[in-house]
Short mmCIF file of N, CA and C in Angstrom, two decimals:
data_model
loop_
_atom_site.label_atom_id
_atom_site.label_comp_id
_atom_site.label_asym_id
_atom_site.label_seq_id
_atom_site.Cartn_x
_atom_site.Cartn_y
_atom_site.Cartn_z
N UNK A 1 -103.84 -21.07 52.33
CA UNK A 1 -105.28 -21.11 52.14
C UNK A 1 -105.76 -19.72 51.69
N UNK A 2 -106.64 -19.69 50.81
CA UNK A 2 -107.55 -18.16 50.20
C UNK A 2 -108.33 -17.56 51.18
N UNK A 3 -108.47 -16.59 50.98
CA UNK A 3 -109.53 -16.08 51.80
C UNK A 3 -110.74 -17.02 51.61
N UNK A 4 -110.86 -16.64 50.41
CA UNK A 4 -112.68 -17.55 50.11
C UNK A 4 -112.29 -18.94 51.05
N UNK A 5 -111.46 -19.93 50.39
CA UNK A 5 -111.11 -21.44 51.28
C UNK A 5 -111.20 -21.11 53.00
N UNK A 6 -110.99 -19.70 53.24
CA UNK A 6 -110.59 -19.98 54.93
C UNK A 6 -111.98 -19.78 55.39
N UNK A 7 -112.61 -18.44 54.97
CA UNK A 7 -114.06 -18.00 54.77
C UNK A 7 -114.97 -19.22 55.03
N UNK A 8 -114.92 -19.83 54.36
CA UNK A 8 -115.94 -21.70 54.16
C UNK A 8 -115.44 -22.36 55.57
N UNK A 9 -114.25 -22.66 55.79
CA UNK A 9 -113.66 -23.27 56.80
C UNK A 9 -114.34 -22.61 57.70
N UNK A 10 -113.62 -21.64 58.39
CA UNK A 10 -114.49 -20.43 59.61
C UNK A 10 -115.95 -20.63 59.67
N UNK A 11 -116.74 -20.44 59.07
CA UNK A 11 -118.17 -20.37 58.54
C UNK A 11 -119.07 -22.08 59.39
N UNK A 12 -117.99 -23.06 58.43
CA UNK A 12 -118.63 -24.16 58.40
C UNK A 12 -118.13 -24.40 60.41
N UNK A 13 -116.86 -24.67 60.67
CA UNK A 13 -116.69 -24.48 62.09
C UNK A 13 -117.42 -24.21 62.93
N UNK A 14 -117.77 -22.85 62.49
CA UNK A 14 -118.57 -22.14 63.99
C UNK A 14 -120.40 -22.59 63.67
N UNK A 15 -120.59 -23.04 62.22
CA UNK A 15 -122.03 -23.49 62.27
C UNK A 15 -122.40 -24.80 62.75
N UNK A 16 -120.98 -25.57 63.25
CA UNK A 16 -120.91 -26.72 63.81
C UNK A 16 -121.38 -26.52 64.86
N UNK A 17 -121.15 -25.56 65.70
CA UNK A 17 -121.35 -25.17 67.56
C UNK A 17 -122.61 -25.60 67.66
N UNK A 18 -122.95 -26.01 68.86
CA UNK A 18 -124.85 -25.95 69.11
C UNK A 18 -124.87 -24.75 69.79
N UNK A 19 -126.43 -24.04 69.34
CA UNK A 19 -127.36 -23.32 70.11
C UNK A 19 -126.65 -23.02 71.39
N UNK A 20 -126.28 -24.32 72.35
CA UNK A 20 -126.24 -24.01 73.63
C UNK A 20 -124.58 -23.35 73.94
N UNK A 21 -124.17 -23.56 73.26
CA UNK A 21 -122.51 -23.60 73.08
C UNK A 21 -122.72 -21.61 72.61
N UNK A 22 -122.99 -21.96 71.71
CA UNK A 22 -123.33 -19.80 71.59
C UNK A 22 -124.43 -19.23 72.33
N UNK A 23 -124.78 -19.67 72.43
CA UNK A 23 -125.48 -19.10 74.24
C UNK A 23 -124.43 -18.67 74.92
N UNK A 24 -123.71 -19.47 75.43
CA UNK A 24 -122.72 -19.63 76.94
C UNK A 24 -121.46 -18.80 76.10
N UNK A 25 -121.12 -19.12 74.98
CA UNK A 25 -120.30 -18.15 74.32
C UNK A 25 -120.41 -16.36 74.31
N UNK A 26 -121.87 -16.50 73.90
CA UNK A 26 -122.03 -15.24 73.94
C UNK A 26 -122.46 -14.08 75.17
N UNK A 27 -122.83 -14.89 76.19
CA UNK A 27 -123.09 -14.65 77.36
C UNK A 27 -121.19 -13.70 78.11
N UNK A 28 -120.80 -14.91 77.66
CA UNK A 28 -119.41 -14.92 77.95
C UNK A 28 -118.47 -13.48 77.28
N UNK A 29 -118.66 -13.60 76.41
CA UNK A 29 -118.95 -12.40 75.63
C UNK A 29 -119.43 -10.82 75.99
N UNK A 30 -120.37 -10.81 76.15
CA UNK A 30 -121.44 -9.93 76.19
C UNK A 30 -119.97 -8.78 78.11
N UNK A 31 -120.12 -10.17 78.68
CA UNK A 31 -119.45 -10.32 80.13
C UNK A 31 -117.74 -9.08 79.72
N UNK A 32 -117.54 -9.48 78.80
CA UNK A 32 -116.09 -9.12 78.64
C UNK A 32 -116.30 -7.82 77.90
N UNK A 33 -117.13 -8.03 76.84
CA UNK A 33 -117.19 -6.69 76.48
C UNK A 33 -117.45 -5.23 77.40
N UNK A 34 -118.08 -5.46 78.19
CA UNK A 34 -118.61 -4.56 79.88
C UNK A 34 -117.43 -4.37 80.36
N UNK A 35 -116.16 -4.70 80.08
CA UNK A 35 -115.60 -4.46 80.92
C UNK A 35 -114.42 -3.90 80.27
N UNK A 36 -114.32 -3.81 79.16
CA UNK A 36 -113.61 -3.45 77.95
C UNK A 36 -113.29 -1.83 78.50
N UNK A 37 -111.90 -1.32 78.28
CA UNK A 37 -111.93 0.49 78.40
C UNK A 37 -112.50 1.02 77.17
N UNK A 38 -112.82 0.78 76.09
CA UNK A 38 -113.32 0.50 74.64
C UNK A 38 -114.78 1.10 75.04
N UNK A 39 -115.69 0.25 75.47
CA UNK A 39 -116.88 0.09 75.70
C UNK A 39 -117.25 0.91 77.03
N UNK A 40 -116.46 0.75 78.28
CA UNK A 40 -117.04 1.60 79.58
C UNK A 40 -116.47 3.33 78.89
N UNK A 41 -115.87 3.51 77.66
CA UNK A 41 -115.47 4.76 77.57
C UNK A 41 -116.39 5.12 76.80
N UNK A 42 -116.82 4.49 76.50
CA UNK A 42 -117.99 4.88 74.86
C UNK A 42 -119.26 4.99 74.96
N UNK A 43 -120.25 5.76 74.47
CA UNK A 43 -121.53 6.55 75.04
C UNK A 43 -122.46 5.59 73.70
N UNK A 44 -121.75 5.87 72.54
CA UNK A 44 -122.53 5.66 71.03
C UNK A 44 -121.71 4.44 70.45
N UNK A 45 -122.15 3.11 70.44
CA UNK A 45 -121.99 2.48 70.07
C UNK A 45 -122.21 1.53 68.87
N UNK A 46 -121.83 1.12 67.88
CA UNK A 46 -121.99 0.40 66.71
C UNK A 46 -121.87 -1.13 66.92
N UNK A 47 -123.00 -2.12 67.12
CA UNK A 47 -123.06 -3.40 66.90
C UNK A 47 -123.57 -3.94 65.79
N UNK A 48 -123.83 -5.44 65.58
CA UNK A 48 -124.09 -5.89 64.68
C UNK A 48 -125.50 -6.93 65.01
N UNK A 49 -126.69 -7.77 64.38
CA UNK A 49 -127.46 -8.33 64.52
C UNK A 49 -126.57 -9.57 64.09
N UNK A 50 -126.69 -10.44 64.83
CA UNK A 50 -126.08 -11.81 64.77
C UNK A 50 -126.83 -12.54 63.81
N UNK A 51 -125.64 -13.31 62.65
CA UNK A 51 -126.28 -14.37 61.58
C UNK A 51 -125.14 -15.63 61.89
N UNK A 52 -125.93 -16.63 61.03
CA UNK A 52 -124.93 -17.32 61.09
C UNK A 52 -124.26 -17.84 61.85
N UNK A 53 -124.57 -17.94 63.07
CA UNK A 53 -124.60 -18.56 64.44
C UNK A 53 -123.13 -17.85 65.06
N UNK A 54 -123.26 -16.26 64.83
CA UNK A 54 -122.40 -15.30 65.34
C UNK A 54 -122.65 -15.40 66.65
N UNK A 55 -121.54 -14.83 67.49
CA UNK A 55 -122.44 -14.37 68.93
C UNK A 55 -123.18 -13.28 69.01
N UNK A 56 -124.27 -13.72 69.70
CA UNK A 56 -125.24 -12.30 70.15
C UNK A 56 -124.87 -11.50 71.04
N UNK A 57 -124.38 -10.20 71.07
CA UNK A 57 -124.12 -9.48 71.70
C UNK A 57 -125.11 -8.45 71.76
N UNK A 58 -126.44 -8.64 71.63
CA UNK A 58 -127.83 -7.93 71.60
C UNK A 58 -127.54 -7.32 73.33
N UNK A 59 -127.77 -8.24 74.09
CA UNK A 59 -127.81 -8.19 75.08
C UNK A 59 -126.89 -6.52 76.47
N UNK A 60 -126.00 -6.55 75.18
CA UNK A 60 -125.70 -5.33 75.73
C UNK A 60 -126.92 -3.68 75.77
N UNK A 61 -127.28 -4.10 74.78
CA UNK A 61 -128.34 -3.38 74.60
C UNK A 61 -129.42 -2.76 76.04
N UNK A 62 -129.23 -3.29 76.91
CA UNK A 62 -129.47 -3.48 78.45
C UNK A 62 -128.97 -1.83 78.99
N UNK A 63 -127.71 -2.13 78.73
CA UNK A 63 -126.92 -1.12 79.21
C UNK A 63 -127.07 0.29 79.31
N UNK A 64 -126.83 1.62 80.04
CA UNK A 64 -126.96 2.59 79.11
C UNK A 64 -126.33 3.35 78.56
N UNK A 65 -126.82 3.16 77.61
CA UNK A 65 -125.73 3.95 76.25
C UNK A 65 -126.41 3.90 74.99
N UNK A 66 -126.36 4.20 73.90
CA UNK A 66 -126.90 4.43 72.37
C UNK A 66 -126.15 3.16 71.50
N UNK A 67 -127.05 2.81 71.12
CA UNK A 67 -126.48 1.66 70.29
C UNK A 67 -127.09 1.95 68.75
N UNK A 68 -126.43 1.26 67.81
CA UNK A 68 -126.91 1.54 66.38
C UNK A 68 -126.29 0.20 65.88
N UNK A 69 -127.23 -0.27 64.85
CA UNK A 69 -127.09 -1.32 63.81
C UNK A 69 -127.07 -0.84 62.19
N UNK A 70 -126.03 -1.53 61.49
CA UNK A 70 -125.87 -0.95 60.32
C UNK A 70 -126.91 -1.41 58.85
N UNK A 71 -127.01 -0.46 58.43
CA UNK A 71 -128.10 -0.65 57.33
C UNK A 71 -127.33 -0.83 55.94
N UNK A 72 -127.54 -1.34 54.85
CA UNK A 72 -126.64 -1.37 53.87
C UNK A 72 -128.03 -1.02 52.60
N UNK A 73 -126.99 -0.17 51.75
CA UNK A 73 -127.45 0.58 50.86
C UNK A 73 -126.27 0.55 49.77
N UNK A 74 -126.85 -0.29 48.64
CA UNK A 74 -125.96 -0.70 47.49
C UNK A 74 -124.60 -1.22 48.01
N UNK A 75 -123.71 -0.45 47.93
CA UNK A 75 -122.39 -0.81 48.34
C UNK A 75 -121.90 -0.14 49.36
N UNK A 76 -122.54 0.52 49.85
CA UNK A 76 -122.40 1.36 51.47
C UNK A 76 -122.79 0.84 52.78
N UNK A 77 -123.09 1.48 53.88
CA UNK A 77 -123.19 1.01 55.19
C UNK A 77 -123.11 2.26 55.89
N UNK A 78 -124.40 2.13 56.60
CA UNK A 78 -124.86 3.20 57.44
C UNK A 78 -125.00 2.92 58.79
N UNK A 79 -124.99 3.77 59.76
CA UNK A 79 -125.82 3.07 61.21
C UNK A 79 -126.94 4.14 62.00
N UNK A 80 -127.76 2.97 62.28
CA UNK A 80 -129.19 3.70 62.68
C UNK A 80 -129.31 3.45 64.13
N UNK A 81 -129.78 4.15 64.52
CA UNK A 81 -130.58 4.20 66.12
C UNK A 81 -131.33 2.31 66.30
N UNK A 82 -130.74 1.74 67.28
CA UNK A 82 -131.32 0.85 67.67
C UNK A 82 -131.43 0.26 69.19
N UNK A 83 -132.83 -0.45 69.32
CA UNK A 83 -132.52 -0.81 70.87
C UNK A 83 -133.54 -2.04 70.78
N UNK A 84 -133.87 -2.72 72.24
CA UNK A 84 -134.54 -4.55 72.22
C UNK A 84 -135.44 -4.10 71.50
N UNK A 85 -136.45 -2.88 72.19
CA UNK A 85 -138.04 -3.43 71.20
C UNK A 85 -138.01 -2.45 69.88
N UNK A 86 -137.13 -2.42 68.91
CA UNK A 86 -136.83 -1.96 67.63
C UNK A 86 -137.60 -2.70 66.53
N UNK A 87 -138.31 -2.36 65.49
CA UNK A 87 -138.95 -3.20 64.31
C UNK A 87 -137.76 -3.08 63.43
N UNK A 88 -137.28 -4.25 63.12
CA UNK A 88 -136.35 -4.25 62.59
C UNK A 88 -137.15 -4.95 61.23
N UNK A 89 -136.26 -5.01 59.90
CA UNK A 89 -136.62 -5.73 58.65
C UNK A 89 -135.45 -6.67 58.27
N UNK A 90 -135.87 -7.45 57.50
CA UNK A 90 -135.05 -8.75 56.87
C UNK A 90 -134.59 -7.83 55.87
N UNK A 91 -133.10 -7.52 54.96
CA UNK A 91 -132.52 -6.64 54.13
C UNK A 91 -132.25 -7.82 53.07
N UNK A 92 -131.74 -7.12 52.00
CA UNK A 92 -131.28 -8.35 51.08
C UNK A 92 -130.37 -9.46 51.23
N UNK A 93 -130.04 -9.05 51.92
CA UNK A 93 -128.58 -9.56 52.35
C UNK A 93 -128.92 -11.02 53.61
N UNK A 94 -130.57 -11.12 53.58
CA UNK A 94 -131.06 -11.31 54.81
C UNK A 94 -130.34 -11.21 56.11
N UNK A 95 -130.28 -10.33 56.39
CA UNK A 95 -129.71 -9.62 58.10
C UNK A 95 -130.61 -8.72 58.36
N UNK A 96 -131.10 -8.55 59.64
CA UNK A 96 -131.91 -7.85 60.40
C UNK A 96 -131.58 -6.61 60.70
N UNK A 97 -132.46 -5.52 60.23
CA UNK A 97 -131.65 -4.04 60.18
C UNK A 97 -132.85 -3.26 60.81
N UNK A 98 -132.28 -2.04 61.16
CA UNK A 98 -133.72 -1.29 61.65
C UNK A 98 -134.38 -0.94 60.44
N UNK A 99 -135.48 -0.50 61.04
CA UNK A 99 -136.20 0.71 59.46
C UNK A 99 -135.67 1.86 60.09
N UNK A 100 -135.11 2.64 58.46
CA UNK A 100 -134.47 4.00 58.38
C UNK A 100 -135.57 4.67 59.50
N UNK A 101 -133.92 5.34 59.96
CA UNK A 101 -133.97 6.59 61.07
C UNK A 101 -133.08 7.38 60.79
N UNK A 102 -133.11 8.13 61.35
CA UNK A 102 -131.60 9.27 61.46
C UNK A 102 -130.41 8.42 61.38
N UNK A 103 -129.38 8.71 60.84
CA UNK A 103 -127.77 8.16 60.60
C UNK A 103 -127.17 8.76 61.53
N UNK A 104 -126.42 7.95 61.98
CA UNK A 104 -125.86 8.31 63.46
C UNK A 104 -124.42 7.74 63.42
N UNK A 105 -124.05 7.64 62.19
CA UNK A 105 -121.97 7.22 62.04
C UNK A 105 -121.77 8.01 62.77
N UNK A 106 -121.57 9.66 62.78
CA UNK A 106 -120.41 10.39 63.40
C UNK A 106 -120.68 10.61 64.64
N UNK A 107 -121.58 9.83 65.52
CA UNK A 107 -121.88 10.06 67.01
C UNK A 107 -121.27 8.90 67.67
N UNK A 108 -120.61 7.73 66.45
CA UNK A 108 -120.11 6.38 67.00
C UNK A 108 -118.94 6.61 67.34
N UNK A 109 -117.95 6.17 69.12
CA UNK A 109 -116.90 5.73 69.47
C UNK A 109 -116.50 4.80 69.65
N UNK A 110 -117.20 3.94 69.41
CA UNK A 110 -117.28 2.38 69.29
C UNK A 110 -117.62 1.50 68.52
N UNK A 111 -117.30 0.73 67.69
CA UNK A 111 -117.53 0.15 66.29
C UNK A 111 -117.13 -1.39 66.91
N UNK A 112 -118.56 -2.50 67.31
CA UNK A 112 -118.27 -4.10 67.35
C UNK A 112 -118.10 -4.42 66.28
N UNK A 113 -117.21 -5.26 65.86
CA UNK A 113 -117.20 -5.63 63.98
C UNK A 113 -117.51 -7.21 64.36
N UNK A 114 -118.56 -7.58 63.58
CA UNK A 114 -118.31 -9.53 63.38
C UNK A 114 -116.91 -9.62 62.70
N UNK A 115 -116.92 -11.19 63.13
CA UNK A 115 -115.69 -11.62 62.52
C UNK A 115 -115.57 -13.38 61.94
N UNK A 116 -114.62 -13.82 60.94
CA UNK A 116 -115.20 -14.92 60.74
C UNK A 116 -113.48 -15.77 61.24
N UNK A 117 -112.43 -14.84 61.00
CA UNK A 117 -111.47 -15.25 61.65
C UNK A 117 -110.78 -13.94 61.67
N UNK A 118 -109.75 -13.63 62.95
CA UNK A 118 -109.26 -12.75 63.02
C UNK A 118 -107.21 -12.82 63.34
N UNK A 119 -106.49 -12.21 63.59
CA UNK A 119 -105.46 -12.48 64.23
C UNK A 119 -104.71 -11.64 65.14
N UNK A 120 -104.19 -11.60 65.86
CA UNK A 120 -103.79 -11.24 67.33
C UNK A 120 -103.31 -9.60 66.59
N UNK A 121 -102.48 -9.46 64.92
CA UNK A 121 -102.02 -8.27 65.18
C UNK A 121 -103.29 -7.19 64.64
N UNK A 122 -104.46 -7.87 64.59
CA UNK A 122 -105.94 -6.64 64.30
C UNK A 122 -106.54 -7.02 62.75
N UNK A 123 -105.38 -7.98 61.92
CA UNK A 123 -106.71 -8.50 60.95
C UNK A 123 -107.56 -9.31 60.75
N UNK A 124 -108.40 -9.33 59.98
CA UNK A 124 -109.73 -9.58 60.36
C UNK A 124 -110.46 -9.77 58.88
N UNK A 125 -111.06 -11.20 59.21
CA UNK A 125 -111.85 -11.98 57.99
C UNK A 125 -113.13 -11.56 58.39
N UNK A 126 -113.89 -10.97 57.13
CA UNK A 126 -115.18 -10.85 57.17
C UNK A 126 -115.85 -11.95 55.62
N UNK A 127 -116.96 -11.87 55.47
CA UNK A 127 -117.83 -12.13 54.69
C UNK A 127 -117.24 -11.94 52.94
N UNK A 128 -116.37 -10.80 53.01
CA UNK A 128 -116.54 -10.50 51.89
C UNK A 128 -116.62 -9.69 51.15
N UNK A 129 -117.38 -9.02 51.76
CA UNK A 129 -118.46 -7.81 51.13
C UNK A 129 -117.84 -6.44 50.80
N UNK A 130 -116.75 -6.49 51.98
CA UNK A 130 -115.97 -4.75 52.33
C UNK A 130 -116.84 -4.36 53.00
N UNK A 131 -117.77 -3.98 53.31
CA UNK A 131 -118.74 -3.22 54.06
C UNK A 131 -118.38 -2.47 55.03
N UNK A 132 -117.67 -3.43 56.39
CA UNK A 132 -117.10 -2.87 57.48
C UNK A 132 -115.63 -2.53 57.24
N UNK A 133 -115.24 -2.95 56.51
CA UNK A 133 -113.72 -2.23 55.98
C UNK A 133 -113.65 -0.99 55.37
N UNK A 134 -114.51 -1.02 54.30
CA UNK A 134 -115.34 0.55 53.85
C UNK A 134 -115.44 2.02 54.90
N UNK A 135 -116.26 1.09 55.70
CA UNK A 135 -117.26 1.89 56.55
C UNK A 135 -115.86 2.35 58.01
N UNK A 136 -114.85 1.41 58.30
CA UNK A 136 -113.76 2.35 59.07
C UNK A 136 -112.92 2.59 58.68
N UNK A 137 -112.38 2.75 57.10
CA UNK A 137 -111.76 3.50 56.49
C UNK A 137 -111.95 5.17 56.06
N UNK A 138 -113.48 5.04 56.32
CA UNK A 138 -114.00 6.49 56.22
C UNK A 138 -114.58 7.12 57.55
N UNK A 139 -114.19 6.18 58.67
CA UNK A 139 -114.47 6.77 59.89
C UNK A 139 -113.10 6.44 60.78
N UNK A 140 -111.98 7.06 60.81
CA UNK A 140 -110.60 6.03 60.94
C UNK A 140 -110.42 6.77 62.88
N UNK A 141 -111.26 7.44 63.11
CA UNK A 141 -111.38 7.95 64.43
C UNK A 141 -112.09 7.31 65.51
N UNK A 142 -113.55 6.41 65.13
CA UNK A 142 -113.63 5.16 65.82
C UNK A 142 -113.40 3.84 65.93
N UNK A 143 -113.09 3.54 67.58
CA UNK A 143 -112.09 3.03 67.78
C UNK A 143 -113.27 1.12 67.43
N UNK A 144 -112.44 0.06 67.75
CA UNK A 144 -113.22 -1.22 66.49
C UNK A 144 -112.43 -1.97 67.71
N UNK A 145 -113.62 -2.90 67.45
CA UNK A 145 -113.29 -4.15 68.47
C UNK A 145 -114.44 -5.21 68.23
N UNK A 146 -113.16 -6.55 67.74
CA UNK A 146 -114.00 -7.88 67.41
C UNK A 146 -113.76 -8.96 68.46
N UNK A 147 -115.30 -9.42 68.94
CA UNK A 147 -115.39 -10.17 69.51
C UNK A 147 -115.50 -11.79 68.67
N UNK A 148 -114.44 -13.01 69.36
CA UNK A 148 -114.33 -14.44 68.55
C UNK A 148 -114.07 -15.46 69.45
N UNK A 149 -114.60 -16.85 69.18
CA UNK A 149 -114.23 -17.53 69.55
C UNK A 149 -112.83 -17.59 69.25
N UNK A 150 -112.06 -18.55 70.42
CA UNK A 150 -110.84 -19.06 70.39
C UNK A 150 -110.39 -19.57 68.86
N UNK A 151 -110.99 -20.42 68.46
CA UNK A 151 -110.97 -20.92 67.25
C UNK A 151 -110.70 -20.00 66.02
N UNK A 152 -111.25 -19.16 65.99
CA UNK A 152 -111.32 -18.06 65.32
C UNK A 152 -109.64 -16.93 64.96
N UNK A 153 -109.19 -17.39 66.00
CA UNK A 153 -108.12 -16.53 65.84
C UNK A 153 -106.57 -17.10 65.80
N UNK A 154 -106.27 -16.75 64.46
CA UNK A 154 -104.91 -17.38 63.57
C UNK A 154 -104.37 -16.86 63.47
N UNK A 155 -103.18 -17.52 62.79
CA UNK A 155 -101.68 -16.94 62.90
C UNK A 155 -101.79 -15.51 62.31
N UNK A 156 -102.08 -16.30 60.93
CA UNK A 156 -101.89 -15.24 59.54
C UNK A 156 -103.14 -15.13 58.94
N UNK A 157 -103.33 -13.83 58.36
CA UNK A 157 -104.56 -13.58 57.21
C UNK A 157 -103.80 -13.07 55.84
N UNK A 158 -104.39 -13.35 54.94
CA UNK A 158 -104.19 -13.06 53.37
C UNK A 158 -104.80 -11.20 53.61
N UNK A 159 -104.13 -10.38 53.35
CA UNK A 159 -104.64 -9.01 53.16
C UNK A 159 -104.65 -8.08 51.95
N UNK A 160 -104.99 -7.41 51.34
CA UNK A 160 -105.34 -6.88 50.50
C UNK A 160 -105.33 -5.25 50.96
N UNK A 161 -105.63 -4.50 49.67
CA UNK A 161 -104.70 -3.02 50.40
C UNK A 161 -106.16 -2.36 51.08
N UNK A 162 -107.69 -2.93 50.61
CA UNK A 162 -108.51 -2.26 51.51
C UNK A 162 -109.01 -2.97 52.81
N UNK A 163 -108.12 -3.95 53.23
CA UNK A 163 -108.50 -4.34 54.36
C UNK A 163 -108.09 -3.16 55.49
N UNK A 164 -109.00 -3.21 56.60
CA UNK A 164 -108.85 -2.45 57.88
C UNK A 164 -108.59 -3.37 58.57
N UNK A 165 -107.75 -2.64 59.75
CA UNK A 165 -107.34 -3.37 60.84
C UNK A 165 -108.31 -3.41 62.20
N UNK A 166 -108.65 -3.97 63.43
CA UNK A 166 -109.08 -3.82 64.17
C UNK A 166 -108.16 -3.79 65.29
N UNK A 167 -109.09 -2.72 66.36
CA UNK A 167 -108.20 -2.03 67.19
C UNK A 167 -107.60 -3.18 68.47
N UNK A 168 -109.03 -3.53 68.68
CA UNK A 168 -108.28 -4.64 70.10
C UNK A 168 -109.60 -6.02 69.32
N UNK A 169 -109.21 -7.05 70.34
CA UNK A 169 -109.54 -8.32 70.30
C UNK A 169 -110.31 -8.86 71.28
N UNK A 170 -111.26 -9.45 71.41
CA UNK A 170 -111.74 -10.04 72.52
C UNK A 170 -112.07 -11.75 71.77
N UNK A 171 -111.41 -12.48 73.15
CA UNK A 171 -111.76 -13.93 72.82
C UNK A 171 -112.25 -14.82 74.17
N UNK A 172 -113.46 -15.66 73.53
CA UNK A 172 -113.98 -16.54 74.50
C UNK A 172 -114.10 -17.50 73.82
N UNK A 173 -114.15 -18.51 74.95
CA UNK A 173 -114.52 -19.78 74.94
C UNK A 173 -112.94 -20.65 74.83
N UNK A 174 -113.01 -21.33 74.18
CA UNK A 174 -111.68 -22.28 73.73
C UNK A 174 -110.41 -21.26 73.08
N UNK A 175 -109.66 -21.82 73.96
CA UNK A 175 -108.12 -20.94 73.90
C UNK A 175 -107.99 -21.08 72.09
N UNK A 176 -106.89 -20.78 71.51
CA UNK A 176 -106.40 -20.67 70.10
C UNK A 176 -105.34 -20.96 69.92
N UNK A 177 -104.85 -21.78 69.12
CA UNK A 177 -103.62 -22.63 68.91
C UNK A 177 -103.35 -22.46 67.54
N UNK A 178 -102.51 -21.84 67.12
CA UNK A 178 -102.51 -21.52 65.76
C UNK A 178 -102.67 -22.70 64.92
#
C-alpha cells in the first residue's frame, strides 16, 4: 500500500470513531501521557490542536508547564506560546493556531507529534505535508512522542529519506494486530 492509499485508509478509520469513543480515547490518553518520563521530565512542551477527529490532548494544558502550538508559515513550522484561554485563528490549512507571539522552538523538550499511522520501531505517517519531519530534523535534540490509537499502529511504513523517526509511542484504546 502507498503512503497516499494508507493516508485515506488511516484518515477514513479513525473518522469512523464517534465523538464519544475520542472522548474516552483521549481522556485515556491525556492519562498516559502524565505519566510518560518524556513529559514529567519536560518543562516546554510542543502539542498539536486536534483535527480530524485526532485525540485532544488540550487537556494537558491543565498542568504546569509551558505549552506551545505550531504555526505554519509557507513551508515552515514554528511554535508559539499557548494555553486554554488563548485566541487562537483558523490558518490555511484550517487548523487552529495561536496569533503570533514570541517563537519558542529552542525552549521545547518535548515535541507531541499527531499521527495518522505509526509503527512500533518510531515511524510515523503524517498528512503529508513534511512539516513535523522538517521541523525535528532541525531540532534533532527534542525528544518526540506520538500518541495513537491501537489501530493506528503497523507493521511497516513506506519511508523516504526525509522522514523522521519518533522517539517513543504511546497507544490507547484497542490493542494492534498487525
Amino acid at each position: 500500500m502507498t503512503k497516499t492509499e494508507l493516508r485515506y485508509t488511516m484518515l477514513e478509520k479513525r473518522m469512523q470513531l464517534s465523538k464519544e469513543t475520542i472522548e474516552m480515547y483521549s481522556k485515556e490518553a491525556v492519562k498516559k501521557i502524565q505519566k510518560h518520563p518524556y513529559y514529567i521530565h519536560a518543562n516546554h512542551i510542543g502539542i498539536y490542536h486536534p483535527i480530524k477527529n485526532e485525540l485532544n490532548i488540550l487537556d494537558l494544558t491543565n498542568d504546569k508547564k509551558h505549552f506551545a502550538l505550531p504555526v505554519v508559515h509557507d513551508d515552515d513550522m514554528q511554535y508559539h506560546p499557548y494555553h486554554l484561554e488563548a485566541d487562537l485563528v483558523e490558518s490555511a490549512l484550517h487548523i487552529q493556531e495561536p496569533i503570533l507571539d514570541k517563537i519558542v522552538d529552542e525552549t521545547l523538550d518535548l515535541l507531541i507529534v499527531p499521527a495518522l499511522a505509526v509503527t512500533l520501531d518510531g515511524d510515523r505517517l503524517g498528512y503529508g505535508k513534511g512539516f513535523f519531519d522538517r521541523f525535528i530534523e532541525h531540532h534533532p535534540t527534542i525528544k518526540t512522542l506520538s500518541v495513537v490509537i491501537g489501530f493506528q499502529v503497523i507493521k511497516t511504513l513506506p519511508q523516504t529519506l526525509h522522514d523522521q523517526k519518533i522517539d517513543q509511542i504511546i497507544i490507547v484504546g484497542d490493542t494492534y494486530d498487525y
